[in-house]
Short mmCIF file of C-alpha atoms in Angstrom, two decimals:
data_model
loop_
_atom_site.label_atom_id
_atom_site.label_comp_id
_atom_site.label_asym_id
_atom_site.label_seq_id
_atom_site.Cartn_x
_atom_site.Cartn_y
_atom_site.Cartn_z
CA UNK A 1 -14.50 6.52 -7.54
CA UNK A 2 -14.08 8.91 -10.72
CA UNK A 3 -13.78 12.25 -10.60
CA UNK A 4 -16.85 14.26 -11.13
CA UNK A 5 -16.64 15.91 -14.57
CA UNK A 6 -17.64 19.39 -16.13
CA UNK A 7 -18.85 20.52 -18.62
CA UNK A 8 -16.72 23.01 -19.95
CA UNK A 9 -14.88 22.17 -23.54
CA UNK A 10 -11.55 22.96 -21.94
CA UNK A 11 -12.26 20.23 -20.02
CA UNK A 12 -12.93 17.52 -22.45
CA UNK A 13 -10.67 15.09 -22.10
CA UNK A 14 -11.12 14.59 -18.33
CA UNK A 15 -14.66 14.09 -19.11
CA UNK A 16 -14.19 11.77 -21.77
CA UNK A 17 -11.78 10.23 -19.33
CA UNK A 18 -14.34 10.02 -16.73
CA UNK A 19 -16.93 8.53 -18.75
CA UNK A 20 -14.28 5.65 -20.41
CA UNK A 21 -13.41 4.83 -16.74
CA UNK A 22 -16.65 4.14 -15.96
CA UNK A 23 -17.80 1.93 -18.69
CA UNK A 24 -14.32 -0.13 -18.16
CA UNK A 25 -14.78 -0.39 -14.50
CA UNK A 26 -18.85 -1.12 -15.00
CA UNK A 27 -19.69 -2.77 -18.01
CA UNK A 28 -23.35 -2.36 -17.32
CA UNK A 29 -23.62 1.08 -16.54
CA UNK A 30 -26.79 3.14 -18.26
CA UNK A 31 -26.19 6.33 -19.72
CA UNK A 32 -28.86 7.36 -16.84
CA UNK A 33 -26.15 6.15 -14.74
CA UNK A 34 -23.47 8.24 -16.32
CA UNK A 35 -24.99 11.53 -15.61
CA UNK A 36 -25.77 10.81 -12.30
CA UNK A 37 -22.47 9.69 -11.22
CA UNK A 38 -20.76 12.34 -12.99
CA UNK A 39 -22.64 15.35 -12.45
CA UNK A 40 -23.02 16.51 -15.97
CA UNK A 41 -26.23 16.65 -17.92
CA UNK A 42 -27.91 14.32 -19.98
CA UNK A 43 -27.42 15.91 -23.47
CA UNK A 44 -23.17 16.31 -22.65
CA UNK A 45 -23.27 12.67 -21.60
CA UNK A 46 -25.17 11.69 -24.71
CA UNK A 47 -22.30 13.76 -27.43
CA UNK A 48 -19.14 12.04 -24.99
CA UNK A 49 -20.40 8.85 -25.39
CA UNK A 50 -21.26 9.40 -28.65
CA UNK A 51 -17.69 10.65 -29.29
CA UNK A 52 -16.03 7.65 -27.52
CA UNK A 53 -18.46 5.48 -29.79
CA UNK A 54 -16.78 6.80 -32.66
CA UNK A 55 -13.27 6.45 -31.37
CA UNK A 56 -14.10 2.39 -31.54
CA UNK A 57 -14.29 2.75 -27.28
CA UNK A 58 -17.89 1.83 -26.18
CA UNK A 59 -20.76 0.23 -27.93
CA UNK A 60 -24.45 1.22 -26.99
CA UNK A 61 -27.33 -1.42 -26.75
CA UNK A 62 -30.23 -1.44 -25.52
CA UNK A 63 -31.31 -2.78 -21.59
CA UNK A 64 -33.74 -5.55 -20.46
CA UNK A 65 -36.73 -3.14 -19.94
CA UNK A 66 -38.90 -6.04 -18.94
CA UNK A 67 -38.58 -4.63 -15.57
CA UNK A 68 -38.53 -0.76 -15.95
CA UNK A 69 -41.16 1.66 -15.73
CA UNK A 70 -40.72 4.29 -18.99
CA UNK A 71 -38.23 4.45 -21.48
CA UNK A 72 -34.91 2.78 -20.50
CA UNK A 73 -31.48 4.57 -20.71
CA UNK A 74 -29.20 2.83 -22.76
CA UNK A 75 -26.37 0.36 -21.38
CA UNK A 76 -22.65 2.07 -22.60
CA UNK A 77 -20.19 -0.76 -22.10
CA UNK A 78 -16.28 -1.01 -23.61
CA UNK A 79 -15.78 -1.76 -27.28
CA UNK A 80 -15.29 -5.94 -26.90
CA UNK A 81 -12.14 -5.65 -29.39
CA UNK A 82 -10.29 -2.74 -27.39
CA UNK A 83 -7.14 -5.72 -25.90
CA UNK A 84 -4.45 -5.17 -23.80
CA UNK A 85 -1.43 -7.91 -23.49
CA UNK A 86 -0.66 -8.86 -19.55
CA UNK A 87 2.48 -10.82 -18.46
CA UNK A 88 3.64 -12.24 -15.36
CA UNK A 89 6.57 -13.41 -14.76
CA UNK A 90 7.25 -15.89 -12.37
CA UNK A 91 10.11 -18.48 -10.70
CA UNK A 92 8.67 -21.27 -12.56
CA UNK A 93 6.60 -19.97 -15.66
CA UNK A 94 5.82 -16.92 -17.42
CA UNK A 95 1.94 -15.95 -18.38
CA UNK A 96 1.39 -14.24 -20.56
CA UNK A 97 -2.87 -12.98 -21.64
CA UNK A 98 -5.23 -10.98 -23.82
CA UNK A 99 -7.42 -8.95 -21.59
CA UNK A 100 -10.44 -6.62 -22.77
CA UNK A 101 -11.49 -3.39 -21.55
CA UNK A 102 -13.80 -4.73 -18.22
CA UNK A 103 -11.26 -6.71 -16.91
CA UNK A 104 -12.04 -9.72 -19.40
CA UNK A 105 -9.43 -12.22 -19.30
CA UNK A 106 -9.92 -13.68 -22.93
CA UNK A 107 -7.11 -15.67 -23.57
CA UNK A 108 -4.12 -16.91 -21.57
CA UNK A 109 -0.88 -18.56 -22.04
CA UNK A 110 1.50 -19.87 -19.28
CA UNK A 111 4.90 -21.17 -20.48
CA UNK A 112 6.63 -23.23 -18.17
CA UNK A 113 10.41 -22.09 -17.12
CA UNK A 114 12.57 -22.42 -14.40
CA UNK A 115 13.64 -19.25 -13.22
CA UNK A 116 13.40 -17.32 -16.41
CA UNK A 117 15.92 -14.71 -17.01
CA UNK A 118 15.08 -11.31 -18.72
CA UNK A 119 16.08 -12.26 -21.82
CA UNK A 120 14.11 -15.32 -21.04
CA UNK A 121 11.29 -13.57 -20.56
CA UNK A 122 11.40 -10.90 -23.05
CA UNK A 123 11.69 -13.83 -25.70
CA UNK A 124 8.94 -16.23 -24.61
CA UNK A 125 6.50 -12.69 -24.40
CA UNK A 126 7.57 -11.69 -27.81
CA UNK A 127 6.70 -15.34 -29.25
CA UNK A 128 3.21 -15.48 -27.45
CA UNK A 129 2.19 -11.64 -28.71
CA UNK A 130 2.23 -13.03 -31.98
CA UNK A 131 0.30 -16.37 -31.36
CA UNK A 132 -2.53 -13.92 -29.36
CA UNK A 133 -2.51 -11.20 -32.10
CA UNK A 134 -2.76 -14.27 -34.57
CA UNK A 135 -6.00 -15.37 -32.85
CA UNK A 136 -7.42 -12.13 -32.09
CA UNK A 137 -10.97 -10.86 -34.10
CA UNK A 138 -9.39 -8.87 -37.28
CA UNK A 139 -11.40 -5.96 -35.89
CA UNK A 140 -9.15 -6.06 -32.35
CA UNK A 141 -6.98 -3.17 -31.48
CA UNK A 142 -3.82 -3.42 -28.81
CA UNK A 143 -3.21 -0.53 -26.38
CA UNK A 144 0.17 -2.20 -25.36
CA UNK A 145 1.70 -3.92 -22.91
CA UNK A 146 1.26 -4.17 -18.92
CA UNK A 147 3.62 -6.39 -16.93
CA UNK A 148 3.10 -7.74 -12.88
CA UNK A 149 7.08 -8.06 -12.15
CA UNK A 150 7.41 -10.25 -8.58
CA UNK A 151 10.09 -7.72 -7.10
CA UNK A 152 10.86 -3.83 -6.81
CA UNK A 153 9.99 -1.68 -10.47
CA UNK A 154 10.58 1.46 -10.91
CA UNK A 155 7.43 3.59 -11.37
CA UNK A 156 9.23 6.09 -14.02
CA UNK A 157 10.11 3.73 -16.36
CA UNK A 158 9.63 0.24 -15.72
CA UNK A 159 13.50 -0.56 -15.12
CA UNK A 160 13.24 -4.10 -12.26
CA UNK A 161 15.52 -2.42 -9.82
CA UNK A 162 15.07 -5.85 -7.80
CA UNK A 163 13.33 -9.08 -7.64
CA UNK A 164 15.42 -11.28 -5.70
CA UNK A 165 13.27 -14.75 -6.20
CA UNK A 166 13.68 -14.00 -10.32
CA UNK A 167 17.46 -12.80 -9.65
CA UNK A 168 17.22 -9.66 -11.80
CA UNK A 169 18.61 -6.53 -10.85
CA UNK A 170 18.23 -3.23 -12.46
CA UNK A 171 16.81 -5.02 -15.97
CA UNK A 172 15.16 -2.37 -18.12
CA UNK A 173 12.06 -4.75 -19.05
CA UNK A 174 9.51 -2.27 -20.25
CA UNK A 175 12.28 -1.06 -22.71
CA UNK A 176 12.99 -4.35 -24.04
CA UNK A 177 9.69 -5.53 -24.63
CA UNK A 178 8.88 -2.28 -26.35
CA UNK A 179 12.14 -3.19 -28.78
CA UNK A 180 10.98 -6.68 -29.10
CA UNK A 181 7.46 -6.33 -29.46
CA UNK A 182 6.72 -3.13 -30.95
CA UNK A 183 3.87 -2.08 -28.73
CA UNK A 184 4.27 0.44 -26.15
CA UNK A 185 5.08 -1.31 -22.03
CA UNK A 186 4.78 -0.55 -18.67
CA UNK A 187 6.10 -2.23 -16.18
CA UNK A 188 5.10 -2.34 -12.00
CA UNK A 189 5.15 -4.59 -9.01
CA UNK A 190 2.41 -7.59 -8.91
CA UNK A 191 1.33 -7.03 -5.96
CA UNK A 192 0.17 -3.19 -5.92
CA UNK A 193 -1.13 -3.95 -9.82
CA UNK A 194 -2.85 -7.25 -8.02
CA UNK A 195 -4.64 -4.40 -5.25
CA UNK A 196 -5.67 -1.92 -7.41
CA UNK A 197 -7.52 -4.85 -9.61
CA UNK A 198 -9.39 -5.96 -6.67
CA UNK A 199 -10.40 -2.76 -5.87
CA UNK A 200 -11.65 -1.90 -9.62
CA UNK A 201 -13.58 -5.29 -9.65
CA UNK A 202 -13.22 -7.52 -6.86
CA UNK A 203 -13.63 -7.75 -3.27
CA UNK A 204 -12.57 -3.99 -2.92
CA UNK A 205 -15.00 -2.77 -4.67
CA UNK A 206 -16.95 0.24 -2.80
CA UNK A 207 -13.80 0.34 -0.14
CA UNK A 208 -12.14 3.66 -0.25
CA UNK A 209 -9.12 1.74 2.32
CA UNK A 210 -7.85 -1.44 1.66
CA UNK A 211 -4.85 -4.01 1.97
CA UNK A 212 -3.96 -6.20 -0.29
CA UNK A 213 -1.72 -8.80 0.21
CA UNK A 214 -0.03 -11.82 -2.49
CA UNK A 215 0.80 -15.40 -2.17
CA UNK A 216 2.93 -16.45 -5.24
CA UNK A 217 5.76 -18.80 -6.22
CA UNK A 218 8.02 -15.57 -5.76
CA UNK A 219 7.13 -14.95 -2.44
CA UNK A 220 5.11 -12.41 -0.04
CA UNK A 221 3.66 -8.80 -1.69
CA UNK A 222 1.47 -6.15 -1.02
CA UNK A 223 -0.79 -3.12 -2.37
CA UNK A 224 -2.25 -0.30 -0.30
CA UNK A 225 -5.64 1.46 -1.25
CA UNK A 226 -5.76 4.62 1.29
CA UNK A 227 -8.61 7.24 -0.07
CA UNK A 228 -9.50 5.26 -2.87
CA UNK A 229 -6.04 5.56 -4.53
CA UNK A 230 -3.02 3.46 -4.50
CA UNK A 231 -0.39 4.22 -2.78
CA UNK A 232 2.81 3.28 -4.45
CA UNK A 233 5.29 5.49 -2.71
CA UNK A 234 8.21 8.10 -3.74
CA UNK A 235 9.51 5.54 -6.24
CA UNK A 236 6.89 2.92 -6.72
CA UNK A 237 7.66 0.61 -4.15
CA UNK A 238 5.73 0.33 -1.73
CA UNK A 239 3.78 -2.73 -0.28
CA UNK A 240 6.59 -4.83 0.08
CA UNK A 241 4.89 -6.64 3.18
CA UNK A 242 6.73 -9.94 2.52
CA UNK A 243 10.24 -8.30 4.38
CA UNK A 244 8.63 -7.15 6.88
CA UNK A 245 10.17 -8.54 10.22
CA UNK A 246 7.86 -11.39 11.92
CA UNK A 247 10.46 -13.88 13.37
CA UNK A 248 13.01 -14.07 15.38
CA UNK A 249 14.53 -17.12 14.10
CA UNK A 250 17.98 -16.70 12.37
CA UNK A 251 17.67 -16.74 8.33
CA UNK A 252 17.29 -14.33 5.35
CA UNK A 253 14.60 -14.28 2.94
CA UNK A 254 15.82 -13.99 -0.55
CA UNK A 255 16.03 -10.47 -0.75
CA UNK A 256 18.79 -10.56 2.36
CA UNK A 257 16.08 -9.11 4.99
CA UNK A 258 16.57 -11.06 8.23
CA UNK A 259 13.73 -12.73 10.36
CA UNK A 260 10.81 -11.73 7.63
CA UNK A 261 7.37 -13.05 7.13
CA UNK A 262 8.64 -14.67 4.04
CA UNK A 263 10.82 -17.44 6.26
CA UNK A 264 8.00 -18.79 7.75
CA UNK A 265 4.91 -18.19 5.12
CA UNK A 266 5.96 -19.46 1.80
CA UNK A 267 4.39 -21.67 -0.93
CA UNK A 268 7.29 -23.53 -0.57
CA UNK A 269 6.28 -25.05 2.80
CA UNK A 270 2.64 -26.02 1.75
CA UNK A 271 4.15 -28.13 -1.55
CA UNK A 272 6.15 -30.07 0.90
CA UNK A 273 3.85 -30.96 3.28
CA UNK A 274 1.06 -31.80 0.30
CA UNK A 275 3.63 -34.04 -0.96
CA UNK A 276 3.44 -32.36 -4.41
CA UNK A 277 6.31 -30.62 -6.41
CA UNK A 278 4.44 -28.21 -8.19
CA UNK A 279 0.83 -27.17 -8.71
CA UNK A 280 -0.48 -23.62 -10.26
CA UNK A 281 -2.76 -21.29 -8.00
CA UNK A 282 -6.45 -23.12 -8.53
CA UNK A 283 -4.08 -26.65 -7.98
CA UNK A 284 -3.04 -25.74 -4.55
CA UNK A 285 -6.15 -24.05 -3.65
CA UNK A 286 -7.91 -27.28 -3.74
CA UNK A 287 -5.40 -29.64 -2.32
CA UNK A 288 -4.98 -27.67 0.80
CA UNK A 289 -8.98 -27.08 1.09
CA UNK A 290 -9.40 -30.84 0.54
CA UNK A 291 -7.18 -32.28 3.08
CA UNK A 292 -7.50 -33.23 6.23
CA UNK A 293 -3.89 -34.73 7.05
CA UNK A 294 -2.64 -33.42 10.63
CA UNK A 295 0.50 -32.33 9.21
CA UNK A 296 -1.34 -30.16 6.24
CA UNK A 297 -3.17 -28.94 9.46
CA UNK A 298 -0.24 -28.39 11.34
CA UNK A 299 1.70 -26.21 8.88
CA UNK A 300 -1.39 -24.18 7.73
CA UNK A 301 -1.72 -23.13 12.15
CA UNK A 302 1.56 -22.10 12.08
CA UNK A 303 2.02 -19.64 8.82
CA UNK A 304 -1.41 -18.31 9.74
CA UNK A 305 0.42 -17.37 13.28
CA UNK A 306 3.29 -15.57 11.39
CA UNK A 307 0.53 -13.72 9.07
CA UNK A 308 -1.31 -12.76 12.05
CA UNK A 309 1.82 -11.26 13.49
CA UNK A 310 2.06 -9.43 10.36
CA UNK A 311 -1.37 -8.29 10.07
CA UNK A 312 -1.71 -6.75 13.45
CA UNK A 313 1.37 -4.49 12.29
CA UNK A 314 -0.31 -3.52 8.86
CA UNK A 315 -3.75 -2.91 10.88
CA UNK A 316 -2.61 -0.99 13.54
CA UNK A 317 -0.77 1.31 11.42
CA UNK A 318 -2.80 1.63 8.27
CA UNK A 319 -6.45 1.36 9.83
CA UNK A 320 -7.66 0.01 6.14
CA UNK A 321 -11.42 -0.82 6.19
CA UNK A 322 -10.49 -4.39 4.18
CA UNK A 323 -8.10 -6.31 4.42
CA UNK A 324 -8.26 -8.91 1.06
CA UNK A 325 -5.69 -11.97 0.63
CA UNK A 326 -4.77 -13.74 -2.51
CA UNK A 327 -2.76 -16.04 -3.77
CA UNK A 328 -1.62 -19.59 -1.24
CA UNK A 329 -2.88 -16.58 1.51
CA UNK A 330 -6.40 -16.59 0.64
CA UNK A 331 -6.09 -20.33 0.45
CA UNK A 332 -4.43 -20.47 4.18
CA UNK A 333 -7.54 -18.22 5.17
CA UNK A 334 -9.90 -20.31 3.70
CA UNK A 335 -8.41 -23.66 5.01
CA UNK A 336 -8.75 -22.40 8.48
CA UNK A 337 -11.91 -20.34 8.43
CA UNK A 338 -11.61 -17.59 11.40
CA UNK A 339 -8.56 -18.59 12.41
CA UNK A 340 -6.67 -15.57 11.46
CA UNK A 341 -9.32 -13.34 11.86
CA UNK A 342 -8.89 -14.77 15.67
CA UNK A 343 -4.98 -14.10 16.16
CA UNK A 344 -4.81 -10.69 14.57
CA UNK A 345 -7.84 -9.79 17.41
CA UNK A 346 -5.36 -11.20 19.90
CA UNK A 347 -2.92 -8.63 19.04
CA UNK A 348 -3.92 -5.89 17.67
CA UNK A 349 -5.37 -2.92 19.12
CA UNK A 350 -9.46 -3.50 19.63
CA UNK A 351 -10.48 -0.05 17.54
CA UNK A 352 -9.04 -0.65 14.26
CA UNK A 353 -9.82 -4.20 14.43
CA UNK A 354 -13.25 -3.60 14.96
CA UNK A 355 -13.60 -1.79 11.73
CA UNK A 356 -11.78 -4.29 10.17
CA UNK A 357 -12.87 -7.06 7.99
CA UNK A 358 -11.26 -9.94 6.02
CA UNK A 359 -11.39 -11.40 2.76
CA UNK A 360 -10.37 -13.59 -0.34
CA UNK A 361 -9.58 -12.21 -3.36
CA UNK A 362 -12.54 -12.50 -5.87
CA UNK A 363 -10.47 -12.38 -9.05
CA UNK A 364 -8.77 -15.64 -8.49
CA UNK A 365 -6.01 -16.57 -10.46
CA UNK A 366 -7.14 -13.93 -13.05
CA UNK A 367 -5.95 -10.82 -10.37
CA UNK A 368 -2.41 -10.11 -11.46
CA UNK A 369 -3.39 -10.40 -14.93
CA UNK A 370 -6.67 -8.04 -14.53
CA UNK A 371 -3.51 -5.74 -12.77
CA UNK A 372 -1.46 -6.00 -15.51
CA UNK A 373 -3.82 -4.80 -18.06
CA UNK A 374 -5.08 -1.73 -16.08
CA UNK A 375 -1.60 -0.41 -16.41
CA UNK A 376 -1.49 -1.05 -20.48
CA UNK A 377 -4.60 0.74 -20.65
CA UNK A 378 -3.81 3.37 -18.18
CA UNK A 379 -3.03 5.74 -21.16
CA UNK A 380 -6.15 5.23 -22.51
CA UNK A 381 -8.30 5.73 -19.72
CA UNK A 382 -6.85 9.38 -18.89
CA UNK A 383 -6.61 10.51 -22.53
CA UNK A 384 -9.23 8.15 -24.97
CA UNK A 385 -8.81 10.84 -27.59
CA UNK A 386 -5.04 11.14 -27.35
CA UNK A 387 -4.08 7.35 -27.32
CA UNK A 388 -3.53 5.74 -30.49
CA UNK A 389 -4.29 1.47 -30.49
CA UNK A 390 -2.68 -0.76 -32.79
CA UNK A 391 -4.26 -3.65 -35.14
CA UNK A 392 -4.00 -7.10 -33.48
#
């Protein structure tokens, strides 16, 4: 939920701000719309739009009034050729897209590699910026750079203290791909970028307390929503929900945690028992939905058990309103409908269950990216007069 806004000049850019944000977070919104949900009147609304028009922000056009009594307000929606550039890198592949203001995944490019290092990865990023900004309208304009790491960032600047599936340790990423690129990055953890995305525009929408949690190739994360606003802790890394203890069975996950939920729920596990060796998100999704094999069966009861175990922790101490999986997650939910929703009521206590719900993530495979990009334009959400964009 934005801020309400005022309309005193000293104030301008938070109102300008406020305005931006919610164009990019609702496309469709009126101008009506504006000065309701901001507080300001109509003829302030009408001079910051008209401002961010002029920046090359928002376009105006005119609504369906086929179904409106009087004269409609226009519709202020983000400038279609405002881009950001999202990566994520993963243990077997590194994608890399062109998102618009709105959360539009335009474009995306996923180039296979087997546990890519940084230079790896800086390299492949650089190489597929230039294809996208090759495509891209001539009238498109780049904010940057926003990039869903699968392990611990630093919030301050963007240095991978640790992502043990990847193997990198204190790499300074955002840096790099700043010297490589040209274009300013940021760097944070998939998982928390992953929440705050479905919160924006997915399932989380309207939920001022959610939990997120992430499925990937690189293991178990998390985001929290508490008050409407992420909560990434003193140095950004919170949510890490994967090393959280839910076994007692000897083993170490990859990060050297003993007895965590990533032993027993991992990608991994459902490949095997599929009989497949690889498959990207929407792949898995529908293998595991479509079959009906007992030992598919088997293996999707028992890492539901060890996320329920989990769950009932994260429920009883957080009280979120939503709880939202993604990833092989919101396929184990899905292949088992209730199931989980069944053992977490088994454990945890009744009141914050019962104002508890569960769901997939909307955004599908788009959700990291979408994640990604909110932290490129980040900038230029809290300061659209102050934030210079580059050609494409």
């Amino acid at each position: 939920m934005p801020r309400r806004g005022n309309s005193n000049d000293l104030v301008r850019r938070h109102n300008l701000s406020a305005v931006l944000r919610l164009a990019h977070h609702d496309p469709s919104v009126s101008r009506s719309q504006l000065t309701k949900q901001t507080g300001l009147n109509r003829s302030t609304i009408a001079a910051l739009v008209g401002e961010l028009a002029e920046l090359g922000l928002v376009v105006e056009s005119d609504p369906d009034g086929s179904r409106q009594v009087g004269r409609p307000s226009p519709i202020v929606a983000p400038h279609p050729g405002v881009l950001a550039i999202a990566v994520n890198p993963e243990v077997d592949s590194v994608t890399i897209a062109l998102v618009g203001l709105g959360g539009r995944v335009l474009r995306r490019i996923r180039r296979e590699a087997t546990m890519p290092t940084v230079v790896d990865t800086v390299s492949i990023v650089a190489d597929a910026v230039v294809e996208l900004r090759a495509d891209a309208e001539r009238s498109a304009r780049l904010v940057g750079i926003g990039v869903a790491v699968p392990g611990l960032v630093r919030a301050s600047d963007g240095v991978v203290r640790f992502a043990p599936h990847l193997g990198w340790t204190d790499a300074p990423l955002a840096r790099l791909l700043v010297d490589a690129t040209g274009l300013p990055a940021a760097a944070a953890n998939d998982a928390g970028l992953g929440a705050n995305a479905e919160h924006i525009f997915g399932a989380g929408r309207g939920h001022s307390d959610m939990i997120y949690l992430n499925g990937g190739a690189s293991g178990i994360g998390g985001g929290i929503i508490a008050g409407g606003r992420p909560i990434r802790g003193a140095g950004g890394y919170a949510g890490e929900f994967g090393h959280t203890l839910a076994t007692s069975r000897d083993g170490r996950d990859a990060s050297g945690a003993p007895g965590s939920l990533e032993l027993e729920v991992r990608r991994s596990l459902l490949l095997d028992v599929l009989g497949i060796t690889t498959a990207d998100a929407d792949e898995l999704d529908a293998r595991l939905l479509g079959s009906d094999a007992p030992a598919v069966r088997v293996e999707v009861e028992r890492q539901l058990a060890f996320l329920g175990v989990a769950l009932r922790n994260v429920i009883d101490i957080l009280n979120p309103q939503l709880v939202v999986l993604g990833g092989f997650l919101g396929s184990l939910h899905a292949a088992a409908p209730g199931r989980l929703e069944a053992l977490v009521a088994d454990q945890a206590l009744a009141v914050p269950f019962d104002e508890v719900r569960f769901s997939r993530a909307e955004l599908g495979s788009d959700l990291v990216l979408v994640g990604a990009a909110e932290l490129a334009f980040a900038p230029l959400l809290d300061n659209p007069a102050g934030v210079e964009t580059v050609p494409a």
